[in-house]
CSV table of C-alpha atoms in Angstrom, one decimal:
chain,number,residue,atom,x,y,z
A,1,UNK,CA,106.2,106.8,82.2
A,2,UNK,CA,107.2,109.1,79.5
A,3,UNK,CA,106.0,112.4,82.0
A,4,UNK,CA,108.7,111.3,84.4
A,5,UNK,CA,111.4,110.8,82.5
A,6,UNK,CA,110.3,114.2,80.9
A,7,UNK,CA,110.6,115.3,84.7
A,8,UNK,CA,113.9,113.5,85.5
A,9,UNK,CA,116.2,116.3,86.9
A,10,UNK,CA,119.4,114.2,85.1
A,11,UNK,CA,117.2,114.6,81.8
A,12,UNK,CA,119.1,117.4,80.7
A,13,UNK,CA,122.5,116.2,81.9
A,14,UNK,CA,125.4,116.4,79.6
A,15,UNK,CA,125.8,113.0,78.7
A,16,UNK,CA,122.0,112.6,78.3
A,17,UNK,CA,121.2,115.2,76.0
A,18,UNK,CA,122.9,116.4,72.9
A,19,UNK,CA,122.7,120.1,71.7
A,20,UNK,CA,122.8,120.1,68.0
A,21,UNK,CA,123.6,123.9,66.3
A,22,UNK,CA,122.1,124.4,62.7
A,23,UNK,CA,125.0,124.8,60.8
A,24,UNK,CA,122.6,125.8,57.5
A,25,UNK,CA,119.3,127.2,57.7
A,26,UNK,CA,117.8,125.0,54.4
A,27,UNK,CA,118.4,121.6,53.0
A,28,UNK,CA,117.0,119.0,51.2
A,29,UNK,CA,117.1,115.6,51.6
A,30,UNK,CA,116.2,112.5,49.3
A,31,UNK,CA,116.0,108.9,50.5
A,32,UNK,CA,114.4,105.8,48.8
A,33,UNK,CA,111.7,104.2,50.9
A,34,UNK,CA,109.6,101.2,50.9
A,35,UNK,CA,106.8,103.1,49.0
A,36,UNK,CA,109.3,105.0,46.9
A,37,UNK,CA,111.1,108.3,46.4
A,38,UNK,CA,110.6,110.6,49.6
A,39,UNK,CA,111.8,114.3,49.1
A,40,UNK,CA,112.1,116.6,52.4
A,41,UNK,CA,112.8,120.5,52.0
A,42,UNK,CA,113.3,122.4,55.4
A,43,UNK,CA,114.4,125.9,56.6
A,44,UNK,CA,114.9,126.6,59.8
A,45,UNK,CA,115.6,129.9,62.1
A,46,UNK,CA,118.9,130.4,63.9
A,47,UNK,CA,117.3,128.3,67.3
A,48,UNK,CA,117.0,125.7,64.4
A,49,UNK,CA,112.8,125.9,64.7
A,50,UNK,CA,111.5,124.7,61.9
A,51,UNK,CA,109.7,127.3,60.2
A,52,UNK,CA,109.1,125.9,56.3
A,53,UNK,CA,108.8,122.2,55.0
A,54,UNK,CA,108.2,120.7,51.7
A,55,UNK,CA,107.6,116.7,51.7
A,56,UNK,CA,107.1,115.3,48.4
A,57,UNK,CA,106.0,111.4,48.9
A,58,UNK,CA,105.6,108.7,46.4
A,59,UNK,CA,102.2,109.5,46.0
A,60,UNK,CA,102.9,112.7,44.4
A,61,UNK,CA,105.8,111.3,42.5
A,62,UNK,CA,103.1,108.5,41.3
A,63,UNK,CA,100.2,110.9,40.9
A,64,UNK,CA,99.9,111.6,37.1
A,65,UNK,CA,100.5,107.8,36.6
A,66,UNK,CA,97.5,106.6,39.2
A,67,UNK,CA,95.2,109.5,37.2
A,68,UNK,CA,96.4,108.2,34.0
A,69,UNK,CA,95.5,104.6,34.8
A,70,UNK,CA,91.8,105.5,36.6
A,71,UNK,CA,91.1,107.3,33.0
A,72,UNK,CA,91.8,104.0,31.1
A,73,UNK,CA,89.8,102.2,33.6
A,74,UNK,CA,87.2,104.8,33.0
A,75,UNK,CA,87.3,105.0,29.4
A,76,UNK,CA,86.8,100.9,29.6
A,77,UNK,CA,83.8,100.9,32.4
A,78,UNK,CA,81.6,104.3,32.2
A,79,UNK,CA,78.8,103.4,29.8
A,80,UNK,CA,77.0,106.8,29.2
A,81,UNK,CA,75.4,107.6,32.6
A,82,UNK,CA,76.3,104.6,34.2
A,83,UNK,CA,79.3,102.5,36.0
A,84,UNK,CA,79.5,99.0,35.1
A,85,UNK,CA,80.4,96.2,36.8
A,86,UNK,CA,84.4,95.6,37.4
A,87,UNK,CA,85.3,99.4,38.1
A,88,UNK,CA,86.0,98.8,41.9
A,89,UNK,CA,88.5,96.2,41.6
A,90,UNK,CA,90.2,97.9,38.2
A,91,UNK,CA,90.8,100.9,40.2
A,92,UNK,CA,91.8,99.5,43.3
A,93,UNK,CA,94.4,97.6,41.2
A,94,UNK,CA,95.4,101.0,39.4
A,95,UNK,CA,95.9,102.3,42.8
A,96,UNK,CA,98.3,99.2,44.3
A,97,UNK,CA,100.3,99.6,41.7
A,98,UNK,CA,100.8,103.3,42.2
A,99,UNK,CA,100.8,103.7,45.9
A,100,UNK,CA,101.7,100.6,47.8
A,101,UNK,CA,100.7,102.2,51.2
A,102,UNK,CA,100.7,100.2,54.1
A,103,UNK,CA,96.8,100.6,54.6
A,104,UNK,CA,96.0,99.8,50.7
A,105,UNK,CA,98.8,96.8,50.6
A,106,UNK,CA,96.9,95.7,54.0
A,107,UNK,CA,93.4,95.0,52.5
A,108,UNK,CA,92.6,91.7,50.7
A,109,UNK,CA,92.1,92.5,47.3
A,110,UNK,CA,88.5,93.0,46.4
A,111,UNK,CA,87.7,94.2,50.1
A,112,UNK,CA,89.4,98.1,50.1
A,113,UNK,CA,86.6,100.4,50.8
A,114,UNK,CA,86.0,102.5,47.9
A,115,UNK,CA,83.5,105.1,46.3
A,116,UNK,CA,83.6,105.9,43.0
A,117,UNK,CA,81.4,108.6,41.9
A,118,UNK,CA,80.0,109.6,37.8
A,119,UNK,CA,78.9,113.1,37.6
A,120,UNK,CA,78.2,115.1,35.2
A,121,UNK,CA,80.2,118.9,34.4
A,122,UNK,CA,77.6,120.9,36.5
A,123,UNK,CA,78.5,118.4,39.2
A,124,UNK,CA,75.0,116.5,39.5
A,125,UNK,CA,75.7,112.3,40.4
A,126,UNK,CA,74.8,110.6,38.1
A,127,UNK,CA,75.7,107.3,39.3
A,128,UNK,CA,77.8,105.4,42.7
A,129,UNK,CA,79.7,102.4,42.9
A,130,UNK,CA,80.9,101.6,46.6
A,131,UNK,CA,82.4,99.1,48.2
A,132,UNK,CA,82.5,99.4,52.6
């Protein structure tokens, strides 16, 4: 369907199709979404082609928060080498409350898939929690 209306001679008819004219070649825009704050940064050439973007999404704007909260969590649930009990479903709470993507908001609490991985500095695991 879409290939023949793409093929349509009238497709590029005049009262069909608008030609817009960049009349800057940056801008920035900021608009509140459902999952927060959304920051787009574009320039564009003189054929108005994008040729540089910047999105900054509420993850990003929530990061140090989310990384603040799974350190709490962890300071609570990593005993020496090991993960205890509880520290899927405290992080997957730390991470609704931060990011409220529609994939994380659409799981039933206590069924997210999750891995959460204890290593130690030279990088060897130590211990795995995981949840399909």
């Amino acid at each position: 369907m879409i290939q023949r209306l793409l093929e349509y001679p009238d497709i590029l008819n005049t009262h069909v199709r608008s030609r817009a004219r960049p009349n800057r070649l940056e801008g920035v825009g900021i608009s509140e979404a459902p999952r927060g704050t959304l920051i787009h940064h574009y320039k564009i050439d003189e054929n108005g082609l994008i040729r540089w973007a910047n999105l900054i999404i509420a993850t990003g704007h929530n990061n140090l928060a989310m990384n603040r909260g799974v350190r709490q969590v962890a300071e609570r649930f990593v005993d020496g080498n090991k993960l205890r009990e509880g520290m899927l479903n405290r992080v997957e709470a730390v991470i609704r409350c931060f990011d409220p993507c529609l994939s994380c908001s659409t799981h039933a609490l206590g069924q997210m898939p999750i891995r959460i991985e204890l290593c130690k500095s030279d990088g060897e695991v130590c211990d795995v929690l995981q949840r399909n």
